Amino acid sequence: MTAQGPERPALRVGIVGCGLVGRKRAAALGRDGLVAAFDVDAAATRSLVEGYGGAACRSLDELLGHEPDVVVVAVPHDRLADHACTALEASAHVLVEKPAGIGVADVERIARAAEAAGRRVKVGFNHRFHPATAEAIALARSGRFGPVLHMRARYGHGGRLGYESEWRAERAISGGGELVDQGMHLFDLSYALHGPLPLHSALLRTAYWPMEVEDNAVVVLGRGDGGPWTLFHASWTDWKNLFSLEIFCRTAKLQVDGLARSYGPQRLTVYTMGPALGPPEVETTEFGPDDESWSREWQELAEAIHAGDGRPLAGDLDSALYGWRCVEEAYARHASG
């Protein structure tokens, strides 16, 4: 028994894809139990279950035979939709990592499978669940500082030797470059703040890495006739991991820096303007060094499944669908010159 009432029953969880993200998901399960895992790399499967329990499976079908309540799908992008649909057809709820496939058609396919199965699908947009990011968006949407004017974000990867040879550099597997990789998180954060703003413009460049996909993307979202807008730059040539999110309201700026660990500790700074403008009041909140986003995101999904009331999920198929529509339009414009 807790102060909020009786504890919910533990969920039985299966994980498909036992790499870095799969391990983060396993570590975030808390009181819910890993019952089975599968990866095409048998050694990765064994390593995951040795650390977190459960059966080491040799196929997705074998994993589903353990009757998990929820299946986490953490595989390369071209396999996300197939595995998510298979899990839904087996009556499991699904947490599918972003971007939930390699295009609009994949996301729509998952949505149809979820509706047919009557099961929930959460897309892995964990950046909504970093405490500073969540608080900044909530403050902006509260109206405390007047209407939201615009959002500006930078998200950069430091790069590593051989990056051009990884699967993210192959369009057939990834669905695109940095616009899809880190850009999808920024589409989701803009969607959380503004709703589905249309794509205004996009600049795509392959500036450094010898690869077929873009390593830099600059995107503007917004309507041409006015209203709020978003500007973001996602880059694989930042050389030092970087995350910066700024939300500009009529009477304040809310600034988030860092994502914990290699991106630096997360910090929320609120710059509040006075009636005479001039130097603002500055209030800074520092958050801990640990990345809480994975466990916070999992907890939201687990509670929604237990409640069974169809409550909305933060970062869902609608957000993934919005992101992919913008991405596909950006690529089409780029291809046409």
mmCIF file of C-alpha atoms in Angstrom:
data_model
loop_
_atom_site.group_PDB
_atom_site.id
_atom_site.type_symbol
_atom_site.label_atom_id
_atom_site.label_comp_id
_atom_site.label_asym_id
_atom_site.label_seq_id
_atom_site.Cartn_x
_atom_site.Cartn_y
_atom_site.Cartn_z
ATOM 1 C CA MET A 1 0.000 0.000 0.000
ATOM 2 C CA THR A 2 1.249 3.501 -0.883
ATOM 3 C CA ALA A 3 0.045 6.970 0.092
ATOM 4 C CA GLN A 4 -1.768 7.099 -3.265
ATOM 5 C CA GLY A 5 -3.502 3.742 -2.794
ATOM 6 C CA PRO A 6 -2.730 0.098 -3.534
ATOM 7 C CA GLU A 7 0.302 -0.635 -5.661
ATOM 8 C CA ARG A 8 -0.430 -1.615 -9.244
ATOM 9 C CA PRO A 9 0.424 -5.174 -10.328
ATOM 10 C CA ALA A 10 3.856 -5.632 -11.865
ATOM 11 C CA LEU A 11 3.967 -5.853 -15.650
ATOM 12 C CA ARG A 12 5.666 -8.671 -17.552
ATOM 13 C CA VAL A 13 8.035 -7.097 -20.080
ATOM 14 C CA GLY A 14 9.840 -8.383 -23.160
ATOM 15 C CA ILE A 15 12.641 -6.457 -24.874
ATOM 16 C CA VAL A 16 13.513 -6.827 -28.554
ATOM 17 C CA GLY A 17 16.912 -5.295 -29.239
ATOM 18 C CA CYS A 18 19.490 -5.655 -26.481
ATOM 19 C CA GLY A 19 21.909 -2.871 -27.399
ATOM 20 C CA LEU A 20 22.488 0.415 -25.595
ATOM 21 C CA VAL A 21 18.860 1.585 -25.695
ATOM 22 C CA GLY A 22 17.482 -1.846 -24.830
ATOM 23 C CA ARG A 23 19.714 -1.910 -21.759
ATOM 24 C CA LYS A 24 18.532 1.563 -20.734
ATOM 25 C CA ARG A 25 14.948 0.361 -21.011
ATOM 26 C CA ALA A 26 15.693 -2.726 -18.907
ATOM 27 C CA ALA A 27 17.344 -0.581 -16.223
ATOM 28 C CA ALA A 28 14.262 1.687 -16.114
ATOM 29 C CA LEU A 29 11.662 -1.041 -15.453
ATOM 30 C CA GLY A 30 11.730 -0.627 -11.686
ATOM 31 C CA ARG A 31 9.267 -3.032 -10.083
ATOM 32 C CA ASP A 32 8.137 -4.414 -13.450
ATOM 33 C CA GLY A 33 9.854 -7.619 -14.479
ATOM 34 C CA LEU A 34 11.827 -8.534 -17.595
ATOM 35 C CA VAL A 35 10.523 -11.966 -18.609
ATOM 36 C CA ALA A 36 12.281 -12.374 -21.960
ATOM 37 C CA ALA A 37 14.684 -10.681 -24.371
ATOM 38 C CA PHE A 38 15.773 -11.214 -27.960
ATOM 39 C CA ASP A 39 18.472 -9.750 -30.188
ATOM 40 C CA VAL A 40 19.918 -11.016 -33.448
ATOM 41 C CA ASP A 41 23.244 -10.886 -31.577
ATOM 42 C CA ALA A 42 22.909 -13.813 -29.163
ATOM 43 C CA ALA A 43 25.746 -12.492 -26.995
ATOM 44 C CA ALA A 44 23.862 -9.204 -26.501
ATOM 45 C CA THR A 45 20.749 -11.161 -25.482
ATOM 46 C CA ARG A 46 22.680 -13.204 -22.936
ATOM 47 C CA SER A 47 24.358 -10.110 -21.520
ATOM 48 C CA LEU A 48 21.023 -8.346 -21.004
ATOM 49 C CA VAL A 49 19.303 -11.210 -19.213
ATOM 50 C CA GLU A 50 22.369 -11.866 -17.069
ATOM 51 C CA GLY A 51 22.061 -8.305 -15.827
ATOM 52 C CA TYR A 52 18.279 -7.981 -15.568
ATOM 53 C CA GLY A 53 16.773 -11.471 -15.549
ATOM 54 C CA GLY A 54 14.377 -13.169 -17.928
ATOM 55 C CA ALA A 55 14.770 -15.762 -20.649
ATOM 56 C CA ALA A 56 17.269 -15.402 -23.490
ATOM 57 C CA CYS A 57 15.233 -16.041 -26.649
ATOM 58 C CA ARG A 58 16.351 -16.907 -30.164
ATOM 59 C CA SER A 59 13.428 -15.260 -31.964
ATOM 60 C CA LEU A 60 10.635 -12.776 -31.475
ATOM 61 C CA ASP A 61 8.109 -15.614 -31.637
ATOM 62 C CA GLU A 62 9.888 -17.356 -28.753
ATOM 63 C CA LEU A 63 9.824 -14.121 -26.748
ATOM 64 C CA LEU A 64 6.093 -13.686 -27.368
ATOM 65 C CA GLY A 65 5.581 -17.234 -26.125
ATOM 66 C CA HIS A 66 6.432 -15.905 -22.657
ATOM 67 C CA GLU A 67 3.245 -13.783 -22.851
ATOM 68 C CA PRO A 68 4.649 -10.349 -21.971
ATOM 69 C CA ASP A 69 2.191 -7.593 -21.120
ATOM 70 C CA VAL A 70 4.441 -5.051 -22.841
ATOM 71 C CA VAL A 71 7.086 -5.412 -25.538
ATOM 72 C CA VAL A 72 9.838 -2.816 -25.874
ATOM 73 C CA VAL A 73 11.096 -2.581 -29.469
ATOM 74 C CA ALA A 74 14.605 -1.114 -29.604
ATOM 75 C CA VAL A 75 16.026 -2.179 -32.975
ATOM 76 C CA PRO A 76 17.284 -0.294 -36.069
ATOM 77 C CA HIS A 77 14.609 1.844 -37.659
ATOM 78 C CA ASP A 78 13.751 -0.414 -40.607
ATOM 79 C CA ARG A 79 12.621 -3.185 -38.231
ATOM 80 C CA LEU A 80 10.713 -1.095 -35.695
ATOM 81 C CA ALA A 81 7.304 -1.254 -37.373
ATOM 82 C CA ASP A 82 7.429 -4.973 -38.223
ATOM 83 C CA HIS A 83 8.333 -5.977 -34.663
ATOM 84 C CA ALA A 84 5.845 -3.547 -33.113
ATOM 85 C CA CYS A 85 2.999 -4.908 -35.263
ATOM 86 C CA THR A 86 3.929 -8.502 -34.485
ATOM 87 C CA ALA A 87 3.879 -7.751 -30.753
ATOM 88 C CA LEU A 88 0.508 -5.994 -31.031
ATOM 89 C CA GLU A 89 -0.933 -8.947 -32.945
ATOM 90 C CA ALA A 90 0.128 -11.092 -29.975
ATOM 91 C CA SER A 91 -1.968 -8.806 -27.700
ATOM 92 C CA ALA A 92 0.986 -7.021 -26.084
ATOM 93 C CA HIS A 93 1.163 -3.308 -25.446
ATOM 94 C CA VAL A 94 4.210 -1.739 -27.131
ATOM 95 C CA LEU A 95 6.881 0.824 -26.413
ATOM 96 C CA VAL A 96 8.546 1.368 -29.795
ATOM 97 C CA GLU A 97 11.616 3.549 -29.956
ATOM 98 C CA LYS A 98 11.522 6.716 -32.002
ATOM 99 C CA PRO A 99 11.107 7.273 -34.894
ATOM 100 C CA ALA A 100 8.693 4.263 -34.941
ATOM 101 C CA GLY A 101 9.754 3.196 -38.438
ATOM 102 C CA ILE A 102 11.191 4.711 -41.599
ATOM 103 C CA GLY A 103 8.265 6.790 -42.798
ATOM 104 C CA VAL A 104 4.655 7.810 -42.478
ATOM 105 C CA ALA A 105 3.464 4.455 -43.823
ATOM 106 C CA ASP A 106 5.220 2.558 -41.015
ATOM 107 C CA VAL A 107 3.668 4.718 -38.281
ATOM 108 C CA GLU A 108 0.217 4.354 -39.841
ATOM 109 C CA ARG A 109 0.695 0.592 -39.981
ATOM 110 C CA ILE A 110 1.476 0.462 -36.263
ATOM 111 C CA ALA A 111 -1.571 2.633 -35.522
ATOM 112 C CA ARG A 112 -3.859 0.254 -37.434
ATOM 113 C CA ALA A 113 -2.394 -2.749 -35.608
ATOM 114 C CA ALA A 114 -2.855 -1.037 -32.238
ATOM 115 C CA GLU A 115 -6.481 -0.209 -32.991
ATOM 116 C CA ALA A 116 -7.207 -3.772 -34.140
ATOM 117 C CA ALA A 117 -5.570 -5.237 -31.021
ATOM 118 C CA GLY A 118 -7.024 -2.709 -28.574
ATOM 119 C CA ARG A 119 -3.563 -2.114 -27.109
ATOM 120 C CA ARG A 120 -1.548 0.993 -26.204
ATOM 121 C CA VAL A 121 1.529 2.145 -28.106
ATOM 122 C CA LYS A 122 4.073 4.563 -26.640
ATOM 123 C CA VAL A 123 6.826 5.999 -28.844
ATOM 124 C CA GLY A 124 10.187 6.408 -27.145
ATOM 125 C CA PHE A 125 10.390 10.189 -26.967
ATOM 126 C CA ASN A 126 12.220 10.224 -23.654
ATOM 127 C CA HIS A 127 13.358 13.848 -23.949
ATOM 128 C CA ARG A 128 9.888 14.984 -22.882
ATOM 129 C CA PHE A 129 10.609 13.299 -19.552
ATOM 130 C CA HIS A 130 13.836 15.022 -18.595
ATOM 131 C CA PRO A 131 12.757 17.067 -15.573
ATOM 132 C CA ALA A 132 13.962 20.443 -16.844
ATOM 133 C CA THR A 133 12.423 19.918 -20.278
ATOM 134 C CA ALA A 134 9.106 18.794 -18.812
ATOM 135 C CA GLU A 135 9.010 21.745 -16.402
ATOM 136 C CA ALA A 136 9.903 24.273 -19.111
ATOM 137 C CA ILE A 137 7.133 23.084 -21.418
ATOM 138 C CA ALA A 138 4.616 22.983 -18.558
ATOM 139 C CA LEU A 139 5.536 26.519 -17.480
ATOM 140 C CA ALA A 140 5.281 27.818 -21.045
ATOM 141 C CA ARG A 141 1.891 26.199 -21.590
ATOM 142 C CA SER A 142 0.533 27.403 -18.234
ATOM 143 C CA GLY A 143 0.178 30.977 -19.468
ATOM 144 C CA ARG A 144 2.062 32.343 -16.465
ATOM 145 C CA PHE A 145 4.399 34.264 -18.769
ATOM 146 C CA GLY A 146 1.859 35.135 -21.425
ATOM 147 C CA PRO A 147 1.576 33.486 -24.832
ATOM 148 C CA VAL A 148 4.401 31.446 -26.306
ATOM 149 C CA LEU A 149 6.156 33.334 -29.099
ATOM 150 C CA HIS A 150 8.627 30.770 -30.398
ATOM 151 C CA MET A 151 11.002 27.927 -29.579
ATOM 152 C CA ARG A 152 14.664 27.608 -30.541
ATOM 153 C CA ALA A 153 16.689 24.418 -30.096
ATOM 154 C CA ARG A 154 20.129 23.035 -30.838
ATOM 155 C CA TYR A 155 20.973 19.360 -30.566
ATOM 156 C CA GLY A 156 24.434 18.175 -31.526
ATOM 157 C CA HIS A 157 26.392 14.939 -31.493
ATOM 158 C CA GLY A 158 30.129 14.938 -30.942
ATOM 159 C CA GLY A 159 30.801 12.235 -33.543
ATOM 160 C CA ARG A 160 33.143 9.261 -33.342
ATOM 161 C CA LEU A 161 35.524 7.408 -35.619
ATOM 162 C CA GLY A 162 33.671 5.200 -38.108
ATOM 163 C CA TYR A 163 30.383 7.067 -37.730
ATOM 164 C CA GLU A 164 29.932 7.030 -41.498
ATOM 165 C CA SER A 165 29.938 3.205 -41.443
ATOM 166 C CA GLU A 166 27.212 2.779 -38.822
ATOM 167 C CA TRP A 167 23.655 1.806 -39.754
ATOM 168 C CA ARG A 168 22.397 5.358 -39.146
ATOM 169 C CA ALA A 169 24.310 6.399 -42.273
ATOM 170 C CA GLU A 170 22.370 3.966 -44.483
ATOM 171 C CA ARG A 171 19.098 5.510 -45.632
ATOM 172 C CA ALA A 172 17.451 2.130 -46.298
ATOM 173 C CA ILE A 173 17.909 1.212 -42.623
ATOM 174 C CA SER A 174 17.609 4.569 -40.858
ATOM 175 C CA GLY A 175 15.113 6.364 -43.093
ATOM 176 C CA GLY A 176 17.346 9.441 -43.123
ATOM 177 C CA GLY A 177 20.200 11.220 -41.411
ATOM 178 C CA GLU A 178 20.451 13.681 -38.546
ATOM 179 C CA LEU A 179 17.011 15.107 -39.323
ATOM 180 C CA VAL A 180 15.648 11.689 -38.276
ATOM 181 C CA ASP A 181 18.202 10.780 -35.609
ATOM 182 C CA GLN A 182 18.218 13.746 -33.223
ATOM 183 C CA GLY A 183 15.833 15.918 -35.224
ATOM 184 C CA MET A 184 12.877 13.671 -34.396
ATOM 185 C CA HIS A 185 13.240 14.554 -30.715
ATOM 186 C CA LEU A 186 13.060 18.245 -31.611
ATOM 187 C CA PHE A 187 9.976 17.737 -33.772
ATOM 188 C CA ASP A 188 8.403 16.006 -30.763
ATOM 189 C CA LEU A 189 9.301 18.804 -28.342
ATOM 190 C CA SER A 190 7.895 21.387 -30.750
ATOM 191 C CA TYR A 191 4.730 19.279 -31.078
ATOM 192 C CA ALA A 192 4.438 19.111 -27.269
ATOM 193 C CA LEU A 193 4.711 22.902 -27.043
ATOM 194 C CA HIS A 194 2.910 24.200 -30.131
ATOM 195 C CA GLY A 195 0.986 21.286 -31.624
ATOM 196 C CA PRO A 196 1.434 20.373 -35.313
ATOM 197 C CA LEU A 197 3.037 23.428 -36.891
ATOM 198 C CA PRO A 198 3.571 23.049 -40.644
ATOM 199 C CA LEU A 199 7.044 22.811 -42.154
ATOM 200 C CA HIS A 200 8.067 26.280 -43.275
ATOM 201 C CA SER A 201 11.554 25.494 -44.565
ATOM 202 C CA ALA A 202 14.471 23.100 -44.152
ATOM 203 C CA LEU A 203 18.165 23.285 -45.013
ATOM 204 C CA LEU A 204 19.864 19.876 -45.274
ATOM 205 C CA ARG A 205 23.614 19.475 -45.699
ATOM 206 C CA THR A 206 26.198 16.704 -45.618
ATOM 207 C CA ALA A 207 29.017 18.875 -44.347
ATOM 208 C CA TYR A 208 31.658 16.453 -43.106
ATOM 209 C CA TRP A 209 30.862 12.765 -43.014
ATOM 210 C CA PRO A 210 31.193 10.751 -46.279
ATOM 211 C CA MET A 211 27.662 9.339 -46.244
ATOM 212 C CA GLU A 212 24.475 9.386 -48.313
ATOM 213 C CA VAL A 213 22.371 11.107 -45.636
ATOM 214 C CA GLU A 214 22.559 14.613 -44.175
ATOM 215 C CA ASP A 215 24.772 15.281 -41.170
ATOM 216 C CA ASN A 216 23.185 18.699 -40.490
ATOM 217 C CA ALA A 217 19.598 19.929 -40.621
ATOM 218 C CA VAL A 218 18.184 23.391 -39.950
ATOM 219 C CA VAL A 219 14.384 23.467 -39.736
ATOM 220 C CA VAL A 220 11.791 26.218 -39.373
ATOM 221 C CA LEU A 221 8.242 25.253 -38.415
ATOM 222 C CA GLY A 222 5.358 27.718 -38.515
ATOM 223 C CA ARG A 223 2.633 29.281 -40.564
ATOM 224 C CA GLY A 224 3.438 31.993 -43.030
ATOM 225 C CA ASP A 225 0.614 34.231 -41.807
ATOM 226 C CA GLY A 226 1.855 34.557 -38.235
ATOM 227 C CA GLY A 227 1.586 32.761 -34.938
ATOM 228 C CA PRO A 228 4.153 30.765 -32.945
ATOM 229 C CA TRP A 229 7.095 29.095 -34.633
ATOM 230 C CA THR A 230 10.064 26.806 -34.015
ATOM 231 C CA LEU A 231 13.658 26.947 -35.246
ATOM 232 C CA PHE A 232 16.067 24.087 -34.667
ATOM 233 C CA HIS A 233 19.491 22.873 -35.748
ATOM 234 C CA ALA A 234 20.406 19.196 -35.418
ATOM 235 C CA SER A 235 24.047 18.351 -36.122
ATOM 236 C CA TRP A 236 26.429 15.411 -36.325
ATOM 237 C CA THR A 237 29.343 17.882 -36.521
ATOM 238 C CA ASP A 238 29.068 19.571 -33.139
ATOM 239 C CA TRP A 239 32.248 17.818 -31.909
ATOM 240 C CA LYS A 240 31.008 18.114 -28.318
ATOM 241 C CA ASN A 241 27.599 16.707 -27.365
ATOM 242 C CA LEU A 242 25.170 19.593 -26.950
ATOM 243 C CA PHE A 243 21.519 20.128 -26.023
ATOM 244 C CA SER A 244 19.922 23.547 -25.727
ATOM 245 C CA LEU A 245 16.204 24.381 -25.706
ATOM 246 C CA GLU A 246 14.853 27.935 -25.409
ATOM 247 C CA ILE A 247 11.171 28.838 -25.160
ATOM 248 C CA PHE A 248 10.336 32.510 -25.598
ATOM 249 C CA CYS A 249 7.136 33.795 -23.980
ATOM 250 C CA ARG A 250 5.842 37.359 -23.870
ATOM 251 C CA THR A 251 7.332 38.053 -20.435
ATOM 252 C CA ALA A 252 10.026 35.390 -19.991
ATOM 253 C CA LYS A 253 12.529 33.082 -21.608
ATOM 254 C CA LEU A 254 12.789 29.491 -20.382
ATOM 255 C CA GLN A 255 16.155 27.910 -21.189
ATOM 256 C CA VAL A 256 17.126 24.257 -20.785
ATOM 257 C CA ASP A 257 20.760 23.215 -21.097
ATOM 258 C CA GLY A 258 22.098 19.667 -20.961
ATOM 259 C CA LEU A 259 20.589 16.188 -20.838
ATOM 260 C CA ALA A 260 22.794 14.687 -18.098
ATOM 261 C CA ARG A 261 25.890 12.549 -18.597
ATOM 262 C CA SER A 262 27.880 13.378 -21.759
ATOM 263 C CA TYR A 263 25.556 16.303 -22.540
ATOM 264 C CA GLY A 264 26.255 17.901 -19.177
ATOM 265 C CA PRO A 265 23.991 18.281 -16.136
ATOM 266 C CA GLN A 266 20.501 19.510 -16.906
ATOM 267 C CA ARG A 267 19.698 23.066 -15.913
ATOM 268 C CA LEU A 268 16.539 25.172 -16.251
ATOM 269 C CA THR A 269 16.976 28.949 -16.232
ATOM 270 C CA VAL A 270 13.969 31.264 -16.172
ATOM 271 C CA TYR A 271 14.614 34.831 -17.330
ATOM 272 C CA THR A 272 11.621 36.935 -16.228
ATOM 273 C CA MET A 273 11.170 40.388 -17.736
ATOM 274 C CA GLY A 274 9.901 43.328 -15.682
ATOM 275 C CA PRO A 275 7.477 46.020 -16.931
ATOM 276 C CA ALA A 276 10.399 48.300 -17.832
ATOM 277 C CA LEU A 277 12.308 45.469 -19.539
ATOM 278 C CA GLY A 278 16.040 45.874 -18.876
ATOM 279 C CA PRO A 279 17.976 43.060 -17.150
ATOM 280 C CA PRO A 280 15.608 40.200 -16.274
ATOM 281 C CA GLU A 281 15.232 38.383 -13.001
ATOM 282 C CA VAL A 282 17.138 35.109 -13.268
ATOM 283 C CA GLU A 283 16.214 31.888 -11.489
ATOM 284 C CA THR A 284 18.211 28.727 -12.160
ATOM 285 C CA THR A 285 17.380 25.185 -11.106
ATOM 286 C CA GLU A 286 20.066 22.510 -11.318
ATOM 287 C CA PHE A 287 18.983 18.905 -11.680
ATOM 288 C CA GLY A 288 20.899 15.822 -10.608
ATOM 289 C CA PRO A 289 23.565 14.048 -12.679
ATOM 290 C CA ASP A 290 21.431 10.965 -13.374
ATOM 291 C CA ASP A 291 19.258 10.582 -16.468
ATOM 292 C CA GLU A 292 15.758 10.096 -15.045
ATOM 293 C CA SER A 293 13.962 10.328 -18.385
ATOM 294 C CA TRP A 294 13.881 6.588 -19.100
ATOM 295 C CA SER A 295 12.299 5.621 -15.782
ATOM 296 C CA ARG A 296 9.856 8.573 -15.858
ATOM 297 C CA GLU A 297 8.723 7.644 -19.367
ATOM 298 C CA TRP A 298 8.306 3.988 -18.455
ATOM 299 C CA GLN A 299 6.309 4.866 -15.355
ATOM 300 C CA GLU A 300 3.868 6.957 -17.400
ATOM 301 C CA LEU A 301 3.220 4.043 -19.782
ATOM 302 C CA ALA A 302 2.929 1.467 -16.978
ATOM 303 C CA GLU A 303 0.416 3.596 -15.075
ATOM 304 C CA ALA A 304 -1.644 4.196 -18.222
ATOM 305 C CA ILE A 305 -1.790 0.467 -18.953
ATOM 306 C CA HIS A 306 -2.812 -0.298 -15.389
ATOM 307 C CA ALA A 307 -5.488 2.439 -15.390
ATOM 308 C CA GLY A 308 -6.991 1.206 -18.662
ATOM 309 C CA ASP A 309 -8.726 4.550 -19.166
ATOM 310 C CA GLY A 310 -7.211 5.512 -22.514
ATOM 311 C CA ARG A 311 -5.430 8.510 -21.030
ATOM 312 C CA PRO A 312 -3.160 10.352 -23.491
ATOM 313 C CA LEU A 313 0.519 9.462 -23.560
ATOM 314 C CA ALA A 314 3.246 12.091 -23.860
ATOM 315 C CA GLY A 315 5.070 11.223 -27.071
ATOM 316 C CA ASP A 316 2.756 8.936 -28.997
ATOM 317 C CA LEU A 317 2.076 7.769 -32.544
ATOM 318 C CA ASP A 318 0.467 11.115 -33.405
ATOM 319 C CA SER A 319 3.715 12.901 -32.600
ATOM 320 C CA ALA A 320 5.757 10.365 -34.589
ATOM 321 C CA LEU A 321 3.364 10.732 -37.515
ATOM 322 C CA TYR A 322 3.713 14.521 -37.369
ATOM 323 C CA GLY A 323 7.505 14.258 -37.314
ATOM 324 C CA TRP A 324 7.609 11.903 -40.285
ATOM 325 C CA ARG A 325 5.269 14.088 -42.332
ATOM 326 C CA CYS A 326 7.622 17.021 -41.804
ATOM 327 C CA VAL A 327 10.673 14.858 -42.578
ATOM 328 C CA GLU A 328 9.207 13.446 -45.776
ATOM 329 C CA GLU A 329 8.221 16.923 -46.947
ATOM 330 C CA ALA A 330 11.716 18.244 -46.163
ATOM 331 C CA TYR A 331 13.356 15.422 -48.111
ATOM 332 C CA ALA A 332 10.986 15.895 -51.056
ATOM 333 C CA ARG A 333 11.776 19.617 -51.230
ATOM 334 C CA HIS A 334 15.505 18.901 -50.957
ATOM 335 C CA ALA A 335 15.353 16.347 -53.777
ATOM 336 C CA SER A 336 13.520 18.779 -56.055
ATOM 337 C CA GLY A 337 16.122 21.479 -55.467
#
